[in-house]
Amino acid sequence: MARASQTETAVLGALSVMPMTGYAVREAIRDVLGHFWSESFGQIYPTLAELERQGHVRRQGSNRTRSSTFAITTSGTARLKQLLAQPIQPVPPRNGLMLRLFFGRHLGPEACRSLLLEAKADAERRLAEYEAIRKELLEDQDHAEDRRYWLMTVSAGAHTARAATAWADESLAALDEIDPPRGMGER
Amino acid sequence: MARASQTETAVLGALSVMPMTGYAVREAIRDVLGHFWSESFGQIYPTLAELERQGHVRRQGSNRTRSSTFAITTSGTARLKQLLAQPIQPVPPRNGLMLRLFFGRHLGPEACRSLLLEAKADAERRLAEYEAIRKELLEDQDHAEDRRYWLMTVSAGAHTARAATAWADESLAALDEIDPPRGMGER
DNA sequence: GGGCACATGTAAGCTGTTACATGATTAA
DNA sequence: TTAATCATGTAACAGCTTACATGTGCCC
């Protein structure tokens, strides 16, 4: 109970890589896990306080207003392993793009085309990002043991992004059959 | 304000296909949009009441305890178009599988393998479902105009599922390199 | 006549975001 | 010296789920 759920996992996980401040935990989650996870300050600080109370993290440096880094303890590592082994909590899906396309009849082909083009551009941007991260990881000498796992999640993103691109292309073609784009003659 | 956001869109969208009870709206969302959307009773009934107050839906049949179907009105259709044209509200990502794999070093190769196998089985189950729905849609004579759009969302699911399968296979192979499965000799 | 699916609604409570308040440190 | 960034925390609120209360109609 209390401060349940996966925020604890994410925070302990971040600290398992290296000790850092609460602020840095948020940045790490945003920048590194950002493609599949998110936490806000409003979650992180209370969670850190609770983890400190339970002895799963230790505060190093002054405790107030001045930057204090948090380090995971032995019991914290054990707790992390325990949390990771817990069954995955499915989040109810909420895909705004699909919702709009499903009711695309009301939205019209032109607006749907925009949505698809946007989705495609987004997927391509993400793909480029993943490939950059992948290169970076392969050159990184530290975290050798973690790297294999990190590469898996990056690869998942890349697969998903490529799938999104292919789907967008296919759907755009289908849309052209319903409503040929202007300047293509014939109707 | 009030009853903001996309619940209104989903409910109006469902009623745009055909009039139905609140109970049926929930079932439709669960069964038809279930792969990319979800709503609970606690959201649907207040939203329907609000939509009725605003004249976007009309209640047909007795108004209490006995089944009353809701039908979308002209203003409701206009409202739906307006809502669909609104920019997509991104939901903060929360992928429990990726979170676990990212910290896979603490979880161990064996547990990661289980997660991947589960994810793969899940993706294959979903893919089969999508192909069944696709066939069903192609045979359906009604909703001819909607069908093109509905097929797009089904196809998105299929693309994603295939990508997930391929990724799982690739990751399982990578895992075997770190930690060869038992019964393969050599260590 | 008992159980199940259909149907409507409310209330409690949890999770998480946003905005705010506050202050230290660093770079221009 | 002022602006930006780093840093910590809280409070208000939004959104959503779950559980509960209540009742009807149908089928075995």
GROMACS .gro file of C-alpha atoms (C1' of nucleotides) in nm:
model
  430
    1MET     CA    1   0.000   0.000   0.000
    2ALA     CA    2   0.094   0.367  -0.024
    3ARG     CA    3   0.313   0.486  -0.308
    4ALA     CA    4   0.234   0.165  -0.477
    5SER     CA    5   0.285   0.073  -0.832
    6GLN     CA    6   0.551   0.122  -1.081
    7THR     CA    7   0.685   0.465  -0.990
    8GLU     CA    8   0.885   0.293  -0.718
    9THR     CA    9   1.024   0.053  -0.977
   10ALA     CA   10   1.126   0.328  -1.215
   11VAL     CA   11   1.293   0.536  -0.943
   12LEU     CA   12   1.480   0.244  -0.791
   13GLY     CA   13   1.580   0.131  -1.137
   14ALA     CA   14   1.723   0.471  -1.224
   15LEU     CA   15   1.922   0.478  -0.899
   16SER     CA   16   2.045   0.124  -0.965
   17VAL     CA   17   2.244   0.258  -1.259
   18MET     CA   18   2.409   0.537  -1.060
   19PRO     CA   19   2.340   0.762  -0.760
   20MET     CA   20   2.179   1.094  -0.849
   21THR     CA   21   1.953   1.375  -0.730
   22GLY     CA   22   1.574   1.359  -0.757
   23TYR     CA   23   1.592   1.617  -1.029
   24ALA     CA   24   1.835   1.399  -1.222
   25VAL     CA   25   1.612   1.096  -1.174
   26ARG     CA   26   1.339   1.281  -1.354
   27GLU     CA   27   1.573   1.385  -1.633
   28ALA     CA   28   1.704   1.031  -1.668
   29ILE     CA   29   1.352   0.891  -1.689
   30ARG     CA   30   1.251   1.155  -1.942
   31ASP     CA   31   1.563   1.126  -2.158
   32VAL     CA   32   1.643   0.757  -2.133
   33LEU     CA   33   1.312   0.581  -2.064
   34GLY     CA   34   1.113   0.854  -2.230
   35HIS     CA   35   1.000   0.635  -2.518
   36PHE     CA   36   0.814   0.398  -2.293
   37TRP     CA   37   0.792   0.558  -1.951
   38SER     CA   38   0.723   0.888  -1.778
   39GLU     CA   39   0.718   1.025  -1.425
   40SER     CA   40   0.659   1.375  -1.293
   41PHE     CA   41   0.815   1.555  -0.997
   42GLY     CA   42   0.492   1.520  -0.808
   43GLN     CA   43   0.548   1.145  -0.812
   44ILE     CA   44   0.924   1.126  -0.780
   45TYR     CA   45   0.988   1.331  -0.467
   46PRO     CA   46   0.726   1.166  -0.245
   47THR     CA   47   0.845   0.828  -0.370
   48LEU     CA   48   1.207   0.911  -0.287
   49ALA     CA   49   1.103   1.026   0.062
   50GLU     CA   50   0.911   0.702   0.115
   51LEU     CA   51   1.200   0.493  -0.014
   52GLU     CA   52   1.437   0.674   0.220
   53ARG     CA   53   1.204   0.610   0.514
   54GLN     CA   54   1.207   0.240   0.428
   55GLY     CA   55   1.584   0.233   0.393
   56HIS     CA   56   1.581   0.143   0.024
   57VAL     CA   57   1.772   0.459  -0.070
   58ARG     CA   58   2.025   0.668   0.122
   59ARG     CA   59   2.055   1.044   0.096
   60GLN     CA   60   2.410   1.170   0.055
   61GLY     CA   61   2.502   1.533   0.115
   62SER     CA   62   2.300   1.799   0.294
   63ASN     CA   63   1.934   1.719   0.329
   64ARG     CA   64   1.773   2.054   0.246
   65THR     CA   65   1.755   2.293  -0.047
   66ARG     CA   66   2.107   2.195  -0.147
   67SER     CA   67   2.154   1.914  -0.393
   68SER     CA   68   2.158   1.578  -0.223
   69THR     CA   69   2.220   1.268  -0.426
   70PHE     CA   70   2.029   0.950  -0.356
   71ALA     CA   71   2.198   0.610  -0.368
   72ILE     CA   72   2.026   0.273  -0.373
   73THR     CA   73   2.097   0.046  -0.073
   74THR     CA   74   2.127  -0.330  -0.055
   75SER     CA   75   1.766  -0.361   0.058
   76GLY     CA   76   1.674  -0.125  -0.225
   77THR     CA   77   1.831  -0.355  -0.481
   78ALA     CA   78   1.643  -0.648  -0.332
   79ARG     CA   79   1.320  -0.447  -0.343
   80LEU     CA   80   1.384  -0.358  -0.707
   81LYS     CA   81   1.429  -0.724  -0.801
   82GLN     CA   82   1.105  -0.803  -0.620
   83LEU     CA   83   0.916  -0.525  -0.796
   84LEU     CA   84   1.048  -0.622  -1.139
   85ALA     CA   85   0.928  -0.979  -1.087
   86GLN     CA   86   0.574  -0.859  -1.020
   87PRO     CA   87   0.320  -0.917  -1.297
   88ILE     CA   88   0.291  -0.638  -1.550
   89GLN     CA   89   0.006  -0.398  -1.481
   90PRO     CA   90  -0.170  -0.339  -1.810
   91VAL     CA   91  -0.268   0.023  -1.872
   92PRO     CA   92  -0.602   0.084  -2.043
   93PRO     CA   93  -0.529   0.182  -2.405
   94ARG     CA   94  -0.602   0.534  -2.524
   95ASN     CA   95  -0.481   0.596  -2.875
   96GLY     CA   96  -0.610   0.931  -2.996
   97LEU     CA   97  -0.491   0.879  -3.352
   98MET     CA   98  -0.685   0.554  -3.390
   99LEU     CA   99  -0.993   0.706  -3.232
  100ARG     CA  100  -0.991   0.980  -3.492
  101LEU     CA  101  -0.927   0.748  -3.784
  102PHE     CA  102  -1.193   0.503  -3.674
  103PHE     CA  103  -1.448   0.782  -3.703
  104GLY     CA  104  -1.272   0.914  -4.011
  105ARG     CA  105  -1.597   0.928  -4.207
  106HIS     CA  106  -1.692   1.231  -3.998
  107LEU     CA  107  -1.349   1.382  -4.015
  108GLY     CA  108  -1.313   1.356  -4.393
  109PRO     CA  109  -1.034   1.213  -4.611
  110GLU     CA  110  -0.832   1.534  -4.617
  111ALA     CA  111  -0.799   1.558  -4.240
  112CYS     CA  112  -0.725   1.186  -4.219
  113ARG     CA  113  -0.447   1.228  -4.471
  114SER     CA  114  -0.296   1.499  -4.252
  115LEU     CA  115  -0.313   1.275  -3.947
  116LEU     CA  116  -0.144   0.991  -4.133
  117LEU     CA  117   0.130   1.213  -4.273
  118GLU     CA  118   0.192   1.349  -3.926
  119ALA     CA  119   0.203   0.998  -3.781
  120LYS     CA  120   0.446   0.891  -4.050
  121ALA     CA  121   0.676   1.188  -3.995
  122ASP     CA  122   0.664   1.118  -3.624
  123ALA     CA  123   0.757   0.754  -3.672
  124GLU     CA  124   1.047   0.846  -3.897
  125ARG     CA  125   1.176   1.098  -3.648
  126ARG     CA  126   1.156   0.838  -3.372
  127LEU     CA  127   1.333   0.580  -3.587
  128ALA     CA  128   1.624   0.817  -3.649
  129GLU     CA  129   1.644   0.881  -3.276
  130TYR     CA  130   1.655   0.510  -3.198
  131GLU     CA  131   1.933   0.447  -3.445
  132ALA     CA  132   2.133   0.732  -3.291
  133ILE     CA  133   2.082   0.592  -2.942
  134ARG     CA  134   2.178   0.248  -3.065
  135LYS     CA  135   2.505   0.375  -3.207
  136GLU     CA  136   2.577   0.563  -2.887
  137LEU     CA  137   2.513   0.252  -2.679
  138LEU     CA  138   2.739   0.038  -2.893
  139GLU     CA  139   3.026   0.282  -2.845
  140ASP     CA  140   2.971   0.321  -2.473
  141GLN     CA  141   3.229   0.129  -2.272
  142ASP     CA  142   3.045   0.148  -1.938
  143HIS     CA  143   2.736  -0.046  -1.837
  144ALA     CA  144   2.847  -0.345  -2.044
  145GLU     CA  145   2.608  -0.578  -1.867
  146ASP     CA  146   2.311  -0.345  -1.889
  147ARG     CA  147   2.369  -0.268  -2.254
  148ARG     CA  148   2.217  -0.589  -2.395
  149TYR     CA  149   1.891  -0.515  -2.220
  150TRP     CA  150   1.892  -0.149  -2.309
  151LEU     CA  151   1.943  -0.238  -2.674
  152MET     CA  152   1.634  -0.459  -2.660
  153THR     CA  153   1.409  -0.172  -2.563
  154VAL     CA  154   1.565   0.050  -2.827
  155SER     CA  155   1.507  -0.222  -3.083
  156ALA     CA  156   1.145  -0.249  -2.976
  157GLY     CA  157   1.104   0.119  -3.047
  158ALA     CA  158   1.266   0.082  -3.388
  159HIS     CA  159   1.046  -0.213  -3.484
  160THR     CA  160   0.737  -0.024  -3.376
  161ALA     CA  161   0.844   0.288  -3.564
  162ARG     CA  162   0.909   0.095  -3.885
  163ALA     CA  163   0.572  -0.076  -3.851
  164ALA     CA  164   0.406   0.262  -3.806
  165THR     CA  165   0.573   0.397  -4.119
  166ALA     CA  166   0.468   0.100  -4.329
  167TRP     CA  167   0.113   0.119  -4.195
  168ALA     CA  168   0.090   0.491  -4.265
  169ASP     CA  169   0.204   0.439  -4.623
  170GLU     CA  170  -0.047   0.161  -4.676
  171SER     CA  171  -0.327   0.367  -4.523
  172LEU     CA  172  -0.240   0.674  -4.726
  173ALA     CA  173  -0.263   0.462  -5.040
  174ALA     CA  174  -0.601   0.329  -4.929
  175LEU     CA  175  -0.716   0.684  -4.866
  176ASP     CA  176  -0.613   0.787  -5.217
  177GLU     CA  177  -0.849   0.525  -5.353
  178ILE     CA  178  -1.144   0.672  -5.164
  179ASP     CA  179  -1.056   1.029  -5.238
  180PRO     CA  180  -0.782   1.093  -5.496
  181PRO     CA  181  -0.558   1.382  -5.393
  182ARG     CA  182  -0.591   1.704  -5.588
  183GLY     CA  183  -0.376   1.753  -5.895
  184MET     CA  184  -0.382   1.387  -5.995
  185GLY     CA  185  -0.642   1.432  -6.268
  186GLU     CA  186  -0.936   1.197  -6.324
  187ARG     CA  187  -1.220   1.138  -6.086
  188MET     CA  188  -1.503   2.244  -1.950
  189ALA     CA  189  -1.646   1.962  -1.741
  190ARG     CA  190  -1.658   1.615  -1.888
  191ALA     CA  191  -1.382   1.730  -2.112
  192SER     CA  192  -1.156   1.523  -2.320
  193GLN     CA  193  -1.197   1.227  -2.533
  194THR     CA  194  -1.467   1.031  -2.352
  195GLU     CA  195  -1.718   1.261  -2.518
  196THR     CA  196  -1.562   1.183  -2.855
  197ALA     CA  197  -1.574   0.808  -2.803
  198VAL     CA  198  -1.935   0.811  -2.683
  199LEU     CA  199  -2.059   1.039  -2.961
  200GLY     CA  200  -1.864   0.831  -3.210
  201ALA     CA  201  -2.025   0.510  -3.093
  202LEU     CA  202  -2.371   0.665  -3.117
  203SER     CA  203  -2.289   0.798  -3.463
  204VAL     CA  204  -2.283   0.439  -3.588
  205MET     CA  205  -2.620   0.349  -3.441
  206PRO     CA  206  -2.845   0.443  -3.148
  207MET     CA  207  -2.795   0.228  -2.839
  208THR     CA  208  -2.816   0.213  -2.460
  209GLY     CA  209  -2.535   0.331  -2.234
  210TYR     CA  210  -2.463  -0.028  -2.150
  211ALA     CA  211  -2.428  -0.110  -2.519
  212VAL     CA  212  -2.199   0.191  -2.570
  213ARG     CA  213  -1.963   0.040  -2.319
  214GLU     CA  214  -1.978  -0.299  -2.483
  215ALA     CA  215  -1.920  -0.147  -2.825
  216ILE     CA  216  -1.617   0.045  -2.701
  217ARG     CA  217  -1.479  -0.264  -2.529
  218ASP     CA  218  -1.543  -0.503  -2.818
  219VAL     CA  219  -1.483  -0.281  -3.119
  220LEU     CA  220  -1.242  -0.009  -3.007
  221GLY     CA  221  -1.093  -0.229  -2.736
  222HIS     CA  222  -0.755  -0.256  -2.906
  223PHE     CA  223  -0.691   0.113  -2.882
  224TRP     CA  224  -0.952   0.262  -2.652
  225SER     CA  225  -1.132   0.202  -2.324
  226GLU     CA  226  -1.405   0.364  -2.117
  227SER     CA  227  -1.573   0.257  -1.795
  228PHE     CA  228  -1.933   0.298  -1.679
  229GLY     CA  229  -1.823   0.564  -1.437
  230GLN     CA  230  -1.725   0.776  -1.736
  231ILE     CA  231  -1.994   0.683  -1.981
  232TYR     CA  232  -2.313   0.752  -1.785
  233PRO     CA  233  -2.219   1.100  -1.662
  234THR     CA  234  -2.101   1.183  -2.014
  235LEU     CA  235  -2.431   1.068  -2.164
  236ALA     CA  236  -2.624   1.276  -1.909
  237GLU     CA  237  -2.415   1.582  -1.995
  238LEU     CA  238  -2.455   1.523  -2.368
  239GLU     CA  239  -2.831   1.493  -2.323
  240ARG     CA  240  -2.839   1.819  -2.127
  241GLN     CA  241  -2.656   1.988  -2.414
  242GLY     CA  242  -2.887   1.840  -2.674
  243HIS     CA  243  -2.617   1.639  -2.847
  244VAL     CA  244  -2.797   1.310  -2.780
  245ARG     CA  245  -3.166   1.229  -2.739
  246ARG     CA  246  -3.301   0.963  -2.505
  247GLN     CA  247  -3.559   0.735  -2.661
  248GLY     CA  248  -3.790   0.518  -2.451
  249SER     CA  249  -3.862   0.542  -2.080
  250ASN     CA  250  -3.607   0.743  -1.890
  251ARG     CA  251  -3.558   0.535  -1.575
  252THR     CA  252  -3.438   0.187  -1.482
  253ARG     CA  253  -3.580   0.054  -1.805
  254SER     CA  254  -3.361   0.042  -2.110
  255SER     CA  255  -3.354   0.370  -2.298
  256THR     CA  256  -3.156   0.402  -2.617
  257PHE     CA  257  -2.960   0.714  -2.692
  258ALA     CA  258  -2.947   0.861  -3.041
  259ILE     CA  259  -2.710   1.128  -3.167
  260THR     CA  260  -2.872   1.455  -3.279
  261THR     CA  261  -2.772   1.693  -3.557
  262SER     CA  262  -2.589   1.913  -3.309
  263GLY     CA  263  -2.426   1.600  -3.170
  264THR     CA  264  -2.289   1.510  -3.512
  265ALA     CA  265  -2.153   1.861  -3.549
  266ARG     CA  266  -1.997   1.839  -3.204
  267LEU     CA  267  -1.837   1.506  -3.294
  268LYS     CA  268  -1.679   1.652  -3.607
  269GLN     CA  269  -1.548   1.939  -3.398
  270LEU     CA  270  -1.402   1.707  -3.135
  271LEU     CA  271  -1.238   1.482  -3.392
  272ALA     CA  272  -1.066   1.782  -3.549
  273GLN     CA  273  -0.910   1.877  -3.215
  274PRO     CA  274  -0.538   1.807  -3.176
  275ILE     CA  275  -0.453   1.464  -3.040
  276GLN     CA  276  -0.386   1.461  -2.667
  277PRO     CA  277  -0.076   1.253  -2.613
  278VAL     CA  278  -0.095   1.017  -2.316
  279PRO     CA  279   0.222   0.972  -2.112
  280PRO     CA  280   0.371   0.634  -2.204
  281ARG     CA  281   0.378   0.356  -1.946
  282ASN     CA  282   0.502   0.029  -2.089
  283GLY     CA  283   0.554  -0.219  -1.809
  284LEU     CA  284   0.721  -0.476  -2.031
  285MET     CA  285   0.989  -0.233  -2.146
  286LEU     CA  286   1.044  -0.109  -1.792
  287ARG     CA  287   1.116  -0.465  -1.681
  288LEU     CA  288   1.341  -0.545  -1.975
  289PHE     CA  289   1.536  -0.224  -1.941
  290PHE     CA  290   1.632  -0.329  -1.590
  291GLY     CA  291   1.665  -0.689  -1.706
  292ARG     CA  292   2.009  -0.722  -1.546
  293HIS     CA  293   1.835  -0.730  -1.207
  294LEU     CA  294   1.559  -0.956  -1.328
  295GLY     CA  295   1.786  -1.218  -1.485
  296PRO     CA  296   1.787  -1.378  -1.832
  297GLU     CA  297   1.541  -1.652  -1.741
  298ALA     CA  298   1.268  -1.416  -1.628
  299CYS     CA  299   1.332  -1.194  -1.929
  300ARG     CA  300   1.290  -1.492  -2.157
  301SER     CA  301   0.953  -1.561  -1.997
  302LEU     CA  302   0.845  -1.202  -2.050
  303LEU     CA  303   0.947  -1.212  -2.414
  304LEU     CA  304   0.774  -1.543  -2.479
  305GLU     CA  305   0.461  -1.408  -2.317
  306ALA     CA  306   0.481  -1.091  -2.525
  307LYS     CA  307   0.525  -1.296  -2.839
  308ALA     CA  308   0.230  -1.522  -2.763
  309ASP     CA  309   0.023  -1.216  -2.690
  310ALA     CA  310   0.116  -1.053  -3.019
  311GLU     CA  311   0.032  -1.369  -3.212
  312ARG     CA  312  -0.304  -1.396  -3.041
  313ARG     CA  313  -0.379  -1.035  -3.126
  314LEU     CA  314  -0.272  -1.083  -3.487
  315ALA     CA  315  -0.512  -1.375  -3.529
  316GLU     CA  316  -0.788  -1.162  -3.382
  317TYR     CA  317  -0.718  -0.877  -3.623
  318GLU     CA  318  -0.727  -1.108  -3.923
  319ALA     CA  319  -1.060  -1.247  -3.806
  320ILE     CA  320  -1.203  -0.898  -3.765
  321ARG     CA  321  -1.069  -0.800  -4.104
  322LYS     CA  322  -1.245  -1.092  -4.270
  323GLU     CA  323  -1.566  -1.011  -4.087
  324LEU     CA  324  -1.549  -0.649  -4.199
  325LEU     CA  325  -1.489  -0.742  -4.561
  326GLU     CA  326  -1.802  -0.960  -4.562
  327ASP     CA  327  -2.017  -0.704  -4.384
  328GLN     CA  328  -2.255  -0.530  -4.625
  329ASP     CA  329  -2.352  -0.246  -4.390
  330HIS     CA  330  -2.140   0.053  -4.295
  331ALA     CA  331  -1.977   0.055  -4.638
  332GLU     CA  332  -1.849   0.407  -4.591
  333ASP     CA  333  -1.713   0.348  -4.243
  334ARG     CA  334  -1.542   0.024  -4.337
  335ARG     CA  335  -1.239   0.179  -4.508
  336TYR     CA  336  -1.154   0.367  -4.192
  337TRP     CA  337  -1.224   0.075  -3.963
  338LEU     CA  338  -0.992  -0.141  -4.172
  339MET     CA  339  -0.715   0.113  -4.123
  340THR     CA  340  -0.724   0.079  -3.746
  341VAL     CA  341  -0.737  -0.300  -3.773
  342SER     CA  342  -0.437  -0.290  -4.004
  343ALA     CA  343  -0.250  -0.073  -3.756
  344GLY     CA  344  -0.305  -0.339  -3.495
  345ALA     CA  345  -0.182  -0.609  -3.730
  346HIS     CA  346   0.132  -0.417  -3.824
  347THR     CA  347   0.208  -0.354  -3.459
  348ALA     CA  348   0.149  -0.717  -3.368
  349ARG     CA  349   0.377  -0.843  -3.644
  350ALA     CA  350   0.646  -0.597  -3.536
  351ALA     CA  351   0.613  -0.719  -3.177
  352THR     CA  352   0.654  -1.080  -3.289
  353ALA     CA  353   0.963  -1.005  -3.492
  354TRP     CA  354   1.112  -0.801  -3.210
  355ALA     CA  355   1.045  -1.074  -2.956
  356ASP     CA  356   1.217  -1.333  -3.176
  357GLU     CA  357   1.516  -1.108  -3.225
  358SER     CA  358   1.539  -1.033  -2.854
  359LEU     CA  359   1.505  -1.398  -2.758
  360ALA     CA  360   1.796  -1.477  -2.987
  361ALA     CA  361   2.001  -1.199  -2.827
  362LEU     CA  362   1.917  -1.337  -2.486
  363ASP     CA  363   2.037  -1.682  -2.589
  364GLU     CA  364   2.376  -1.531  -2.662
  365ILE     CA  365   2.404  -1.389  -2.311
  366ASP     CA  366   2.268  -1.695  -2.138
  367PRO     CA  367   2.224  -2.010  -2.349
  368PRO     CA  368   1.902  -2.194  -2.258
  369ARG     CA  369   1.936  -2.520  -2.065
  370GLY     CA  370   1.962  -2.841  -2.263
  371MET     CA  371   2.172  -2.687  -2.536
  372GLY     CA  372   2.498  -2.835  -2.413
  373GLU     CA  373   2.814  -2.633  -2.359
  374ARG     CA  374   2.862  -2.362  -2.104
  375DG     C1'  375  -3.781  -1.915  -0.824
  376DG     C1'  376  -3.303  -1.870  -0.910
  377DG     C1'  377  -2.947  -1.719  -1.176
  378DC     C1'  378  -2.774  -1.449  -1.540
  379DA     C1'  379  -2.736  -1.080  -1.858
  380DC     C1'  380  -2.905  -0.623  -1.925
  381DA     C1'  381  -2.933  -0.163  -1.746
  382DT     C1'  382  -2.847   0.283  -1.481
  383DG     C1'  383  -2.632   0.537  -1.178
  384DT     C1'  384  -2.325   0.714  -0.765
  385DA     C1'  385  -1.947   0.744  -0.444
  386DA     C1'  386  -1.506   0.656  -0.285
  387DG     C1'  387  -1.061   0.653  -0.376
  388DC     C1'  388  -0.628   0.618  -0.633
  389DT     C1'  389  -0.286   0.782  -0.956
  390DG     C1'  390  -0.079   1.119  -1.168
  391DT     C1'  391  -0.022   1.597  -1.367
  392DT     C1'  392   0.016   2.097  -1.326
  393DA     C1'  393   0.110   2.483  -1.101
  394DC     C1'  394   0.305   2.708  -0.742
  395DA     C1'  395   0.654   2.844  -0.382
  396DT     C1'  396   1.116   2.862  -0.271
  397DG     C1'  397   1.588   2.886  -0.298
  398DA     C1'  398   2.098   2.778  -0.468
  399DT     C1'  399   2.436   2.791  -0.828
  400DT     C1'  400   2.631   2.918  -1.254
  401DA     C1'  401   2.714   3.173  -1.670
  402DA     C1'  402   2.648   3.597  -1.940
  403DT     C1'  403   2.297   4.149  -1.154
  404DT     C1'  404   2.008   3.909  -1.392
  405DA     C1'  405   1.861   3.511  -1.630
  406DA     C1'  406   1.877   3.025  -1.677
  407DT     C1'  407   1.930   2.595  -1.482
  408DC     C1'  408   1.946   2.297  -1.096
  409DA     C1'  409   1.693   2.148  -0.705
  410DT     C1'  410   1.315   2.026  -0.361
  411DG     C1'  411   0.888   2.004  -0.227
  412DT     C1'  412   0.352   2.072  -0.177
  413DA     C1'  413  -0.123   2.152  -0.294
  414DA     C1'  414  -0.492   2.148  -0.591
  415DC     C1'  415  -0.718   1.921  -0.908
  416DA     C1'  416  -0.835   1.619  -1.310
  417DG     C1'  417  -0.934   1.183  -1.479
  418DC     C1'  418  -1.050   0.730  -1.431
  419DT     C1'  419  -1.147   0.277  -1.211
  420DT     C1'  420  -1.378  -0.002  -0.878
  421DA     C1'  421  -1.723  -0.118  -0.607
  422DC     C1'  422  -2.161  -0.066  -0.464
  423DA     C1'  423  -2.673  -0.007  -0.484
  424DT     C1'  424  -3.066  -0.101  -0.737
  425DG     C1'  425  -3.370  -0.286  -1.046
  426DT     C1'  426  -3.572  -0.548  -1.488
  427DG     C1'  427  -3.645  -0.918  -1.799
  428DC     C1'  428  -3.563  -1.369  -1.961
  429DC     C1'  429  -3.463  -1.850  -1.962
  430DC     C1'  430  -3.405  -2.287  -1.744
   0.00000   0.00000   0.00000
